[in-house]
Coordinates of C-alpha atoms in Angstrom, one line a residue:
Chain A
X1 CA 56.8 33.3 52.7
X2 CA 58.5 36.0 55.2
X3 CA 56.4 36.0 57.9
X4 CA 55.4 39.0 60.6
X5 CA 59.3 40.1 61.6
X6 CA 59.3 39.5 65.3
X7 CA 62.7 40.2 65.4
X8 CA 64.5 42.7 67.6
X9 CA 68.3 43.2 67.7
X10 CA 70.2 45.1 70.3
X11 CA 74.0 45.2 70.0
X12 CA 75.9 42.6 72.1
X13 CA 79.0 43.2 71.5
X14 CA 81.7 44.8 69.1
X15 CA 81.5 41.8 67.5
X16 CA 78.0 42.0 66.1
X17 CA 73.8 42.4 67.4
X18 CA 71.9 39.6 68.9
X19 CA 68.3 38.7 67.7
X20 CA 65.7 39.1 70.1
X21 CA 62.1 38.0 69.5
X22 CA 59.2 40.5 71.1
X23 CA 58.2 37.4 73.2
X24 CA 61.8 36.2 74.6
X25 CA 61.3 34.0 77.4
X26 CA 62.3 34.8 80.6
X27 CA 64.6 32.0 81.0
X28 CA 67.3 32.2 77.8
X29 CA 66.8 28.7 76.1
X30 CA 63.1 27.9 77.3
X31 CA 60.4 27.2 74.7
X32 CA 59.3 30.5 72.6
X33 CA 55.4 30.7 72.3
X34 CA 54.3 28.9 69.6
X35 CA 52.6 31.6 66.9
X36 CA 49.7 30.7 65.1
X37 CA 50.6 29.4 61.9
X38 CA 53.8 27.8 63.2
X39 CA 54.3 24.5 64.7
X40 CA 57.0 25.1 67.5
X41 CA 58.5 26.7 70.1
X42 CA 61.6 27.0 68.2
X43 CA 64.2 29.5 66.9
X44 CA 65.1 27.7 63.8
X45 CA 61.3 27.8 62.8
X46 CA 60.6 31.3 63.7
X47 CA 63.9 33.0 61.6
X48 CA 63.2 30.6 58.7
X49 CA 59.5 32.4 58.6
X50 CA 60.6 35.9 59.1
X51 CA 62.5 35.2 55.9
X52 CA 66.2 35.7 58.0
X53 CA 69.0 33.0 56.1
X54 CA 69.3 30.7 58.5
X55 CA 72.6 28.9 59.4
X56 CA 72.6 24.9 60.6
X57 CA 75.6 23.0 61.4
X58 CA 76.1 18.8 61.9
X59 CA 77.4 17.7 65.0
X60 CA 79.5 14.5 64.7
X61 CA 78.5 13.0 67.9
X62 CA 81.0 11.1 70.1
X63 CA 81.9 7.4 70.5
X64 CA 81.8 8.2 73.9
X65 CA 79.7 7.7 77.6
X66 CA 80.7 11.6 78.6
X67 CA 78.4 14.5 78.5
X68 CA 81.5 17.1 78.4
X69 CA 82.1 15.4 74.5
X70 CA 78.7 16.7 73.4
X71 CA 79.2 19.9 74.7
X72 CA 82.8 20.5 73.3
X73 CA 81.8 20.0 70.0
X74 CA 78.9 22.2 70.2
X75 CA 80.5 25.0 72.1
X76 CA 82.5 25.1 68.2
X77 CA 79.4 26.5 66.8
X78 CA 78.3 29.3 69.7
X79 CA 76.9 32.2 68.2
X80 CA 77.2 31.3 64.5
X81 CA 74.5 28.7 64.1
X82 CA 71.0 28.7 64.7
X83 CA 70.5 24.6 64.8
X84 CA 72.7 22.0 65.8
X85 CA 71.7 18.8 63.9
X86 CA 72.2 15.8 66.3
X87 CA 72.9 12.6 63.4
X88 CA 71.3 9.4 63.7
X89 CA 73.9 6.8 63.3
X90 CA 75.0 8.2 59.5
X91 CA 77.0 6.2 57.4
X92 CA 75.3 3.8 59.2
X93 CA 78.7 4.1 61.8
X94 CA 77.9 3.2 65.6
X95 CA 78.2 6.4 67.8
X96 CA 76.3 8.3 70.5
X97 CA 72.5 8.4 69.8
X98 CA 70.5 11.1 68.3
X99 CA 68.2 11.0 71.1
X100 CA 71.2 10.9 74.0
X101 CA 72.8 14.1 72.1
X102 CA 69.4 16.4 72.0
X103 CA 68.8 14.8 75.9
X104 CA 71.9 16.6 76.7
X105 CA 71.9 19.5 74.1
X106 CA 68.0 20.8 75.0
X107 CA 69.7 20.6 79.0
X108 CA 71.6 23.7 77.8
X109 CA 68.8 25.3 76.1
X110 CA 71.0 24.5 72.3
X111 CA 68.2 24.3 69.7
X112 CA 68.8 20.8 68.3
X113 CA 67.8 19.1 65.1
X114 CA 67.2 15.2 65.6
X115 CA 67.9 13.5 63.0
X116 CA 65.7 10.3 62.8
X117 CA 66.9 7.3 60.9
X118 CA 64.1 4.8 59.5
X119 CA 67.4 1.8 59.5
X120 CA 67.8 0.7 63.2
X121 CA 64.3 1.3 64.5
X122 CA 60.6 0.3 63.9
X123 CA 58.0 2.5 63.9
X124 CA 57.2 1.7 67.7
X125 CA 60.8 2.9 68.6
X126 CA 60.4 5.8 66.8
X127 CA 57.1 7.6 68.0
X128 CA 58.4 6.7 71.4
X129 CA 61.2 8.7 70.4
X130 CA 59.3 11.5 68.7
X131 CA 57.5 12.0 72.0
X132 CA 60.2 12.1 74.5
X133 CA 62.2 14.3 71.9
X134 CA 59.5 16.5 71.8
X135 CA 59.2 16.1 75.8
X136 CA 63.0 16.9 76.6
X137 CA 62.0 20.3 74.7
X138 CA 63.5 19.3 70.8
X139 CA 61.7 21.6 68.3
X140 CA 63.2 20.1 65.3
X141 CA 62.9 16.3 63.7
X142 CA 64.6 15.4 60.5
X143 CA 63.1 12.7 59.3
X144 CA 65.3 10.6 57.1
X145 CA 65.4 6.9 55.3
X146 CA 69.3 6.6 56.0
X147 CA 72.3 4.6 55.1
X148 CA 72.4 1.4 54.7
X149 CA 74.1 -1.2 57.1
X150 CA 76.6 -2.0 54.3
X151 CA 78.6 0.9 54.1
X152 CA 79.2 1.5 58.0
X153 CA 81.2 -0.3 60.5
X154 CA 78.8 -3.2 62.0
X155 CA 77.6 -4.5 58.3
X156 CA 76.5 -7.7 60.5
X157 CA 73.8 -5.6 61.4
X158 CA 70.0 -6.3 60.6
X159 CA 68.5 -3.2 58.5
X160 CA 65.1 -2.4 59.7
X161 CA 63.8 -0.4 56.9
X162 CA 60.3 -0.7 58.8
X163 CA 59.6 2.5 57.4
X164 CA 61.1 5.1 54.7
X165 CA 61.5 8.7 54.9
X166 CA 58.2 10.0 53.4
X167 CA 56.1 7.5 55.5
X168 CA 57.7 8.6 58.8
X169 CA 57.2 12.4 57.7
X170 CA 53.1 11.6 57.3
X171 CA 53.5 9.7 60.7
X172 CA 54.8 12.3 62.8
X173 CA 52.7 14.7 61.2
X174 CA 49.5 13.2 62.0
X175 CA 50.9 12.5 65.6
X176 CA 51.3 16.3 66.3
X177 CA 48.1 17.5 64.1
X178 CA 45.8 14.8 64.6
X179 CA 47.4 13.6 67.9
X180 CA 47.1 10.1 67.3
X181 CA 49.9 7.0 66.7
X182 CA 50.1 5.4 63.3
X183 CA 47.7 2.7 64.9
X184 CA 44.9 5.3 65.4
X185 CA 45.2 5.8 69.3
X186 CA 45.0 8.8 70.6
X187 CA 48.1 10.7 72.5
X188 CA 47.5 13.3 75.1
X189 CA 49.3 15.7 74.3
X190 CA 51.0 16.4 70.6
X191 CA 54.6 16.7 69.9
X192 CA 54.7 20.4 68.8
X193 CA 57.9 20.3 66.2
X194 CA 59.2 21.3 62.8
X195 CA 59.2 18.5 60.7
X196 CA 61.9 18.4 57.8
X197 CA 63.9 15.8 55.4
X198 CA 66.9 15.2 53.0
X199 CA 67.1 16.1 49.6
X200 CA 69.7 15.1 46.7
X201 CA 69.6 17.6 44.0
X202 CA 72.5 16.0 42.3
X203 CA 71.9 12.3 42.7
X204 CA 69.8 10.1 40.1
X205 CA 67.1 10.3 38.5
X206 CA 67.7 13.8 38.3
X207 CA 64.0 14.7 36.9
X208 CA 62.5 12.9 39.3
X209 CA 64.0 14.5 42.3
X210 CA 62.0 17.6 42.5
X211 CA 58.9 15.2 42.2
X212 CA 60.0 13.9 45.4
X213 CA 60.9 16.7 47.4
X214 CA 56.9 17.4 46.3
X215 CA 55.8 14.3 48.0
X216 CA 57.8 15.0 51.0
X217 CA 56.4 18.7 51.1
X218 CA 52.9 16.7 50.9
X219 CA 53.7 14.3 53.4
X220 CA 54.6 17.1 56.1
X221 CA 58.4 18.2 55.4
X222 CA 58.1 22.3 56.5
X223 CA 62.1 22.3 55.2
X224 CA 64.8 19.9 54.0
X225 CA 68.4 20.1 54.1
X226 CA 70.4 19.2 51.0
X227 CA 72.9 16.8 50.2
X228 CA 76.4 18.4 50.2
X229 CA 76.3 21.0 47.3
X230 CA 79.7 21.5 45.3
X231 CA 78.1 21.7 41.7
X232 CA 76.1 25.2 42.1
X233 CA 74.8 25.1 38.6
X234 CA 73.0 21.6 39.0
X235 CA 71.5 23.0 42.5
X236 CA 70.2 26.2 40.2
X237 CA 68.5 23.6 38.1
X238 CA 66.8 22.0 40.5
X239 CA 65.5 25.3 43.1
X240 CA 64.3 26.5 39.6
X241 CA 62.4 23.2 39.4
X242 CA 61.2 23.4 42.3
X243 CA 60.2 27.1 42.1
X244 CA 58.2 26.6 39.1
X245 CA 56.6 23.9 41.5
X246 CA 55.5 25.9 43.3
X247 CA 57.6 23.8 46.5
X248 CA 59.6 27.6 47.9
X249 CA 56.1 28.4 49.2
X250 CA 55.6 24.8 50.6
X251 CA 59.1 24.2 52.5
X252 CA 62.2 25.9 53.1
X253 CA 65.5 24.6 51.6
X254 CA 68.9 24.6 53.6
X255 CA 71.5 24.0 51.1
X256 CA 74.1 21.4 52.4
X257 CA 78.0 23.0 52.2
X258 CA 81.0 22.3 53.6
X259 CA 84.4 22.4 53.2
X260 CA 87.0 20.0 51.8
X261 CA 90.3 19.5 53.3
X262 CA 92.4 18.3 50.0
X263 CA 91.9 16.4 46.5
X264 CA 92.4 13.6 48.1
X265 CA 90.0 14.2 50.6
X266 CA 87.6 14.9 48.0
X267 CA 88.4 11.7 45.8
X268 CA 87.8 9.5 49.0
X269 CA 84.3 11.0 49.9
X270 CA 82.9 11.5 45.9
X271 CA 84.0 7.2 45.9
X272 CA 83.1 6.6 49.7
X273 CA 80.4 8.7 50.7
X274 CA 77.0 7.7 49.3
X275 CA 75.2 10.5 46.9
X276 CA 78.1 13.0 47.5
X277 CA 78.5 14.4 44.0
X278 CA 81.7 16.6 43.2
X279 CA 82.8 17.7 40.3
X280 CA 86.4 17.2 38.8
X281 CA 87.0 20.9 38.3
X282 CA 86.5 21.6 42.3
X283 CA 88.8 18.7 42.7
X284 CA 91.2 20.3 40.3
X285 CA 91.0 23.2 42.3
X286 CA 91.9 21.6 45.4
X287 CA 94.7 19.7 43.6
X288 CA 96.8 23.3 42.1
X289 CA 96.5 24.4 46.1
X290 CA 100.4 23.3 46.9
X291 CA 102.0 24.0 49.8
X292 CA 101.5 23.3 53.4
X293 CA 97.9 24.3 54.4
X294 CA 97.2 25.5 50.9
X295 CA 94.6 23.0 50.3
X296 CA 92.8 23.4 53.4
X297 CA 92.8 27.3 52.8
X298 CA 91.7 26.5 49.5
X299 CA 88.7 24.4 50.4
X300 CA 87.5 26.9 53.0
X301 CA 87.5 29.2 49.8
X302 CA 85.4 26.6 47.9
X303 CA 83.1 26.4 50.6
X304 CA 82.8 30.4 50.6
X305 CA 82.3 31.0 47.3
X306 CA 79.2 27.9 46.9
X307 CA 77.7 29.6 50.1
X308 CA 78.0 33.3 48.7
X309 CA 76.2 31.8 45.0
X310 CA 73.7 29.7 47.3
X311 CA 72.6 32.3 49.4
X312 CA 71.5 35.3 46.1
X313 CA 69.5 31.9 44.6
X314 CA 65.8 32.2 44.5
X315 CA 64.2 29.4 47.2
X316 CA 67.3 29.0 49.2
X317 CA 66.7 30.0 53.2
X318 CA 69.9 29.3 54.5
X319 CA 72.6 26.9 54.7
X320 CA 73.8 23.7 56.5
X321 CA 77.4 23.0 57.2
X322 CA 78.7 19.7 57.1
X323 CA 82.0 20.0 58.1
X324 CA 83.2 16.7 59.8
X325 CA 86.7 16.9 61.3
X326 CA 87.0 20.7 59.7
X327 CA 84.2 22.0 62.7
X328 CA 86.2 25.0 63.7
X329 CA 86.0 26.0 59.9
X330 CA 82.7 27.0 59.7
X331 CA 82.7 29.9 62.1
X332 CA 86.0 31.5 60.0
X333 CA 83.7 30.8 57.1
X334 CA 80.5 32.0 58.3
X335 CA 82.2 35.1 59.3
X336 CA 84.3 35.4 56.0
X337 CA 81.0 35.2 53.7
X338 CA 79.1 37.5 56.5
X339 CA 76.2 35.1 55.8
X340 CA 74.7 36.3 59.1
X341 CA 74.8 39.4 58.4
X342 CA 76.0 41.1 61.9
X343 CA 73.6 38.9 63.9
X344 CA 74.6 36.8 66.3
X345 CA 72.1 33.5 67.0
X346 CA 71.0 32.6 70.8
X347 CA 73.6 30.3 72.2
X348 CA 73.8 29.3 75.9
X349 CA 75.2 32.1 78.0
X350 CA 74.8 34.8 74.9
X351 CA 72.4 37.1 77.2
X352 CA 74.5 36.7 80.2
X353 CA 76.2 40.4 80.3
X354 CA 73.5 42.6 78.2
X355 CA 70.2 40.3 77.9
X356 CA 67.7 39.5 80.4
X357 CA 69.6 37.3 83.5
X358 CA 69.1 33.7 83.5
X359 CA 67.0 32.5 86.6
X360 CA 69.6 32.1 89.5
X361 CA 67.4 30.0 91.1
X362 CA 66.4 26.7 88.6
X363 CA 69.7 26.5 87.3
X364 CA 70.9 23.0 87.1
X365 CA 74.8 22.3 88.2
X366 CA 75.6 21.4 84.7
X367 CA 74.0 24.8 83.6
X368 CA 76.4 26.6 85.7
X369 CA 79.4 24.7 85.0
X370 CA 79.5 26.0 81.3
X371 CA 77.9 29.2 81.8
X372 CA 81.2 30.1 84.3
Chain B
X1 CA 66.6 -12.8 38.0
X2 CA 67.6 -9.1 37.3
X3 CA 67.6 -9.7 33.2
X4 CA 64.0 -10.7 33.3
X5 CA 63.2 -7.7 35.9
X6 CA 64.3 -4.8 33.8
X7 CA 63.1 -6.4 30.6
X8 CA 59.6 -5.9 32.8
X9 CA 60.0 -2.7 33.2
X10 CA 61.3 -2.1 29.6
X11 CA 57.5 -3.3 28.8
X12 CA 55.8 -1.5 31.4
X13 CA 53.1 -0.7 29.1
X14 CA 52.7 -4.0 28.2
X15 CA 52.7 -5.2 31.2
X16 CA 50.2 -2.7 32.4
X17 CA 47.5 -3.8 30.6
X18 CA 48.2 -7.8 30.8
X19 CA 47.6 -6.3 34.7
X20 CA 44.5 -4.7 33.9
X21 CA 43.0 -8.0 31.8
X22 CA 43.3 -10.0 35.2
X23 CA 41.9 -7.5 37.1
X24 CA 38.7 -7.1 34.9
X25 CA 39.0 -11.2 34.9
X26 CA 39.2 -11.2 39.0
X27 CA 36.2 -9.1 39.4
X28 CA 34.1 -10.8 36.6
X29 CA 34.9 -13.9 38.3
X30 CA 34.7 -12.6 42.0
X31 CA 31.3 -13.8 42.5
X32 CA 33.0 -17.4 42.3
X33 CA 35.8 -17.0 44.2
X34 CA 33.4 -15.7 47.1
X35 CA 31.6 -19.1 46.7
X36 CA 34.6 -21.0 47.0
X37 CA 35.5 -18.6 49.9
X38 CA 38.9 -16.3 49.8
X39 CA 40.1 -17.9 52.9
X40 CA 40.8 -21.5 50.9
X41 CA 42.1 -19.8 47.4
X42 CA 45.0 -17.9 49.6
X43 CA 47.4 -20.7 49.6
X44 CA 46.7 -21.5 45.4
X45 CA 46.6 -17.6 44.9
X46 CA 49.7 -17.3 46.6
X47 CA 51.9 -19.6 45.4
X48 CA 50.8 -18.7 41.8
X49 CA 51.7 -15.0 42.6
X50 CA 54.6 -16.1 44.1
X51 CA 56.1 -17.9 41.1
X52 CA 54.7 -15.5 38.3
X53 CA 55.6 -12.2 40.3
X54 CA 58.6 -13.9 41.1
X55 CA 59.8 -14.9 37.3
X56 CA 59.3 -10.8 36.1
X57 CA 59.3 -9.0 38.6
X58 CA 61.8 -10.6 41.5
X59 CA 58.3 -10.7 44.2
X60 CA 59.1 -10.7 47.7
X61 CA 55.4 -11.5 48.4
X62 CA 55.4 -8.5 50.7
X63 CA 51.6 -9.1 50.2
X64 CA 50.9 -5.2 49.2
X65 CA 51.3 -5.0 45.8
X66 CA 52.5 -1.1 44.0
X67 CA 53.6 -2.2 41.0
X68 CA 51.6 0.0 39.2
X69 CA 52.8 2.7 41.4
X70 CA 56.3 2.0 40.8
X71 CA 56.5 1.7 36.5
X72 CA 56.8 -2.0 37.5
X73 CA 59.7 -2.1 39.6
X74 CA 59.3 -3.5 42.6
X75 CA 60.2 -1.5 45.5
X76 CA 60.9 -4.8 48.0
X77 CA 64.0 -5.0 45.7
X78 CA 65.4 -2.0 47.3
X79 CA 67.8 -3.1 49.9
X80 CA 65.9 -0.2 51.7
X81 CA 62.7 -1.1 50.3
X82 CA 61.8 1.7 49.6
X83 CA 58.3 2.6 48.8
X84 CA 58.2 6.8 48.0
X85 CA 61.2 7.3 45.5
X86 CA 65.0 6.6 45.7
X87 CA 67.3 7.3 48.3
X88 CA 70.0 10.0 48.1
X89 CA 72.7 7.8 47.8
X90 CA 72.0 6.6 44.2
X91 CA 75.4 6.6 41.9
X92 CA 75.9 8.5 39.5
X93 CA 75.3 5.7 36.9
X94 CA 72.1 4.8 38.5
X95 CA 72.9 1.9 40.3
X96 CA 73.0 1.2 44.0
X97 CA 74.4 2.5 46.3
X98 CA 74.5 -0.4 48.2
X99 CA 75.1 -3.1 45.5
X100 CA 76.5 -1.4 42.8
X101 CA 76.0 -4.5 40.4
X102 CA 71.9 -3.2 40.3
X103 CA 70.6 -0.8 39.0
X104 CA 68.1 1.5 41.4
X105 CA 65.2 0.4 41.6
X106 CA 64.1 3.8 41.3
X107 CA 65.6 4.8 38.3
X108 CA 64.0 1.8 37.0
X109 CA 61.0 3.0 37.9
X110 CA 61.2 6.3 36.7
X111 CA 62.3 4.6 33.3
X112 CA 59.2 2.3 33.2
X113 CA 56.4 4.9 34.5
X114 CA 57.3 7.3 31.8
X115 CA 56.0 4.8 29.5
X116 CA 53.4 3.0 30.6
X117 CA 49.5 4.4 31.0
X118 CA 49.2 5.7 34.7
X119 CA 52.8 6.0 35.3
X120 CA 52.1 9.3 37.2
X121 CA 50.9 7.2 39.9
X122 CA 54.7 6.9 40.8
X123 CA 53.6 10.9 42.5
X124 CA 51.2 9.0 44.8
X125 CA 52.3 8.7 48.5
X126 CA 52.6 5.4 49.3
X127 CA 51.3 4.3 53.4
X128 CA 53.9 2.3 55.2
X129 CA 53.7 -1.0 54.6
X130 CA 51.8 -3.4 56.6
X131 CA 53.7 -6.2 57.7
X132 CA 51.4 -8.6 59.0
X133 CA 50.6 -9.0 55.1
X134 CA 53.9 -10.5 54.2
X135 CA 53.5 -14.1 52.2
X136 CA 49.9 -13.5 51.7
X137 CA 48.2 -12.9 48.6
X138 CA 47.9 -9.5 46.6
X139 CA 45.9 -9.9 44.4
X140 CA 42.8 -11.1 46.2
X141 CA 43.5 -8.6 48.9
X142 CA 43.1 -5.7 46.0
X143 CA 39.9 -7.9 44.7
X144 CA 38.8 -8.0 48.8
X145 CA 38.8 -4.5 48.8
X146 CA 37.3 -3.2 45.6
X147 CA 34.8 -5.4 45.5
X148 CA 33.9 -5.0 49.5
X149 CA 32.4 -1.5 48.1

């Protein structure tokens, strides 16, 4: 489903070229114009449709009040990723909000990927959300079901559940196509974003989980991102399911990977971690890694060698990282697998030297503060 | 009680077409129940759905009923309630994430619309569901509505 390549690179660097689209804005960061056929004024949307594998990566947001957190932890991924995907409360674990991290992300110019969560809000909450999102200049909703109360840290809590995954896709859609709320009344003006979901390839019922990523695709979903992917053969299964589904030309698939730190590591999350399949010959691999560091080197090599199978499998267009407490991993292995291929994705401050200048005058204080 | 609930989905077949007897019954008999006027039978409808429902299929009398939808496992017993297919946290076992002592709901009803007649309506979207409905009747909101055309 390659779209018309409106891509441009001119070298930035020794290090690699920096995509350009023909219509770059003139500020670095504002909103692309939206082409006909697409949906936003985003990056992430535009690469995935000129057919370029595109690279996500989860922020874990702070359990903090301080901007500067947010900003660390997506400084980490500068130049390697092409969405930051701002989580919702997963694990159902209390910590900055989805919405407070794209408020602060979209300041920058980042291109963010809010995660919504159907467990702590009702569908009132949530298209107010959707709006402002799309108001503060996010491109990208991930529309999700999430975990439930039980396996985070306030289990007191009261699950809302008010809707599920699939239902919120068919809400927002008809909120930025129809331009109406769920009730029927009209909005002014549609939130113009990239809809996606979850998918787990490798959770039960297995045969039934190409059926679902159908009714997502139906509902609205324009891409999903997997569940972590360590067993490559049962993710070839299901792509070929969903091939012969015809679902490749319907959505694009991001293939969840990341690395593990050590067996043990792995043990905890396969027992912890809801839906997180791995199986015992990666652990075994882990496990012969002796030696200080061995482990961890060995993981990063896991994580290499799924994203180097991932990326030559038919209806895979690109990869999301995962890689909580290992964050500083992902650009070694991003450069290690040369999954960008020379190219270096728009991050704040990328143009500053060789691109077109940002706009001395609008400029916020914060904007200069980590563009110094 | 989870025994009885899986043995309904077991005969989802069965089940199907005791399902489709009472709705022929319903609509043959609909011109009576108008007489008598919905708005008097909720509360007898009700509380005869709500124990019936309740013995096979563990009702929550959310008031919208997909069990035909769902292979005859009822979705309100997800502790997500889910309505459109499982979550991705299912264990590898098939049971819960959440209380691992279940099984899915899902997986059940994958199990019981594979063999029952119109189990491919488990590939139908399913709206959100309406809330103000909870408690209230399902059946004669179904009759309300097919026989309103």
């Amino acid at each position: 489903m390659a779209d018309r390549l409106l891509l441009r690179h001119h070298r930035l660097s020794a290090l690699g070229q920096a995509e350009d689209f023909d219509d770059e804005p003139i500020n670095p960061g504002d909103p692309l114009p939206i082409l006909p056929g697409h949906h936003s004024a985003g990056r992430l949307e535009r690469l995935l449709r000129a057919g370029v594998f595109a690279i996500t990566a989860e922020l874990s947001p702070p359990d903090s009040a301080r901007a500067e957190d947010v900003y660390a932890r997506a400084r980490i991924f500068n130049g390697y990723v092409d969405g930051i995907n701002a989580t919702d409360g997963s694990g159902a674990n209390c910590h900055m909000s989805s919405v407070g991290v794209c408020a602060l992300l979209t300041r920058l110019g980042y291109a963010p990927v809010m995660q919504i969560s159907c467990r702590d809000r009702n569908r009132i909450a949530i298209q107010g959300d959707v709006l402002g999102a799309a108001a503060m200049g996010v491109n990208n909703l991930l529309c999700l079901t999430g975990d439930g109360v039980a396996v985070g840290d306030h289990p007191a809590a009261k699950p809302v559940f008010d809707l599920d995954s699939v239902a919120l896709l068919g809400i927002v859609r008809a909120m930025r196509e129809q331009a109406r709320f769920e009730s029927g009344r009209a909005l002014t003006t549609p939130p113009k974003v990239f809809l996606g979901s979850a998918a787990n390839p490798f959770a039960p019922p297995l045969d039934f989980q190409v059926a679902r990523l159908a009714k997502k695709a139906q509902a609205g979903a324009e891409f999903v991102q997997t569940q972590y992917c360590f067993d490559v053969p049962r993710l070839k299964r299901f792509m070929q399911q969903a091939c012969d589904a015809g679902l490749d030309e319907r959505l694009f698939t991001l293939v969840g990977i990341g690395p593990l730190a050590s067996a043990r590591a792995a043990e905890w999350m396969r027992t912890h971690v809801p839906g997180v399949h791995i199986p015992d010959a990666v652990i075994d691999r882990l496990r012969r890694a002796r030696g200080k560091g061995a482990a961890k080197a060995e993981g990063k090599r896991i994580c290499i060698d799924i994203l180097e199978r991932v990326r030559e499998m038919p209806g895979v267009s690109g990869v999301h990282f995962m890689a909580y407490r290992q964050e500083e991993a992902v650009a070694e292995i991003i450069d290690r697998s040369r999954a960008l291929d020379g190219r270096i994705p728009w991050y704040p401050g990328r143009d500053r030297r060789s691109g077109p200048a940002p706009n001395v005058e609008s400029p916020t204080e914060l904007q200069q503060e980590v563009l110094a | 009680m989870r025994v009885l609930r899986y043995w309904s989905v077991s005969r989802a077949g069965a089940m199907q077409r005791v399902y489709q007897a009472l709705e022929r019954l319903l609509i043959q008999i609909d011109p009576l129940l108008r007489k008598i006027g919905y708005q008097r039978l909720e509360a007898p409808f009700a509380a005869v759905e709500r124990l019936l429902k309740g013995w096979f299929f563990d009702c929550r009398m959310c008031g919208h009923c997909v069990l035909q939808s769902t292979g005859m496992s009822c979705p309100m017993n997800c502790p997500k309630q889910l309505r459109n297919g499982p979550c991705g946290g299912v264990r590898a076992d098939g049971s819960c994430e959440l209380d691992p002592a279940m099984r899915c709901v899902w997986v059940e009803a994958v199990r019981g619309a594979a063999h029952m007649p119109g189990g491919e309506r488990i590939q139908v979207i399913q709206a959100p569901l309406d809330h103000s409905l909870a408690g209230r009747s399902a059946w004669l909101r179904e009759l309300r509505l097919r026989t309103a055309a």
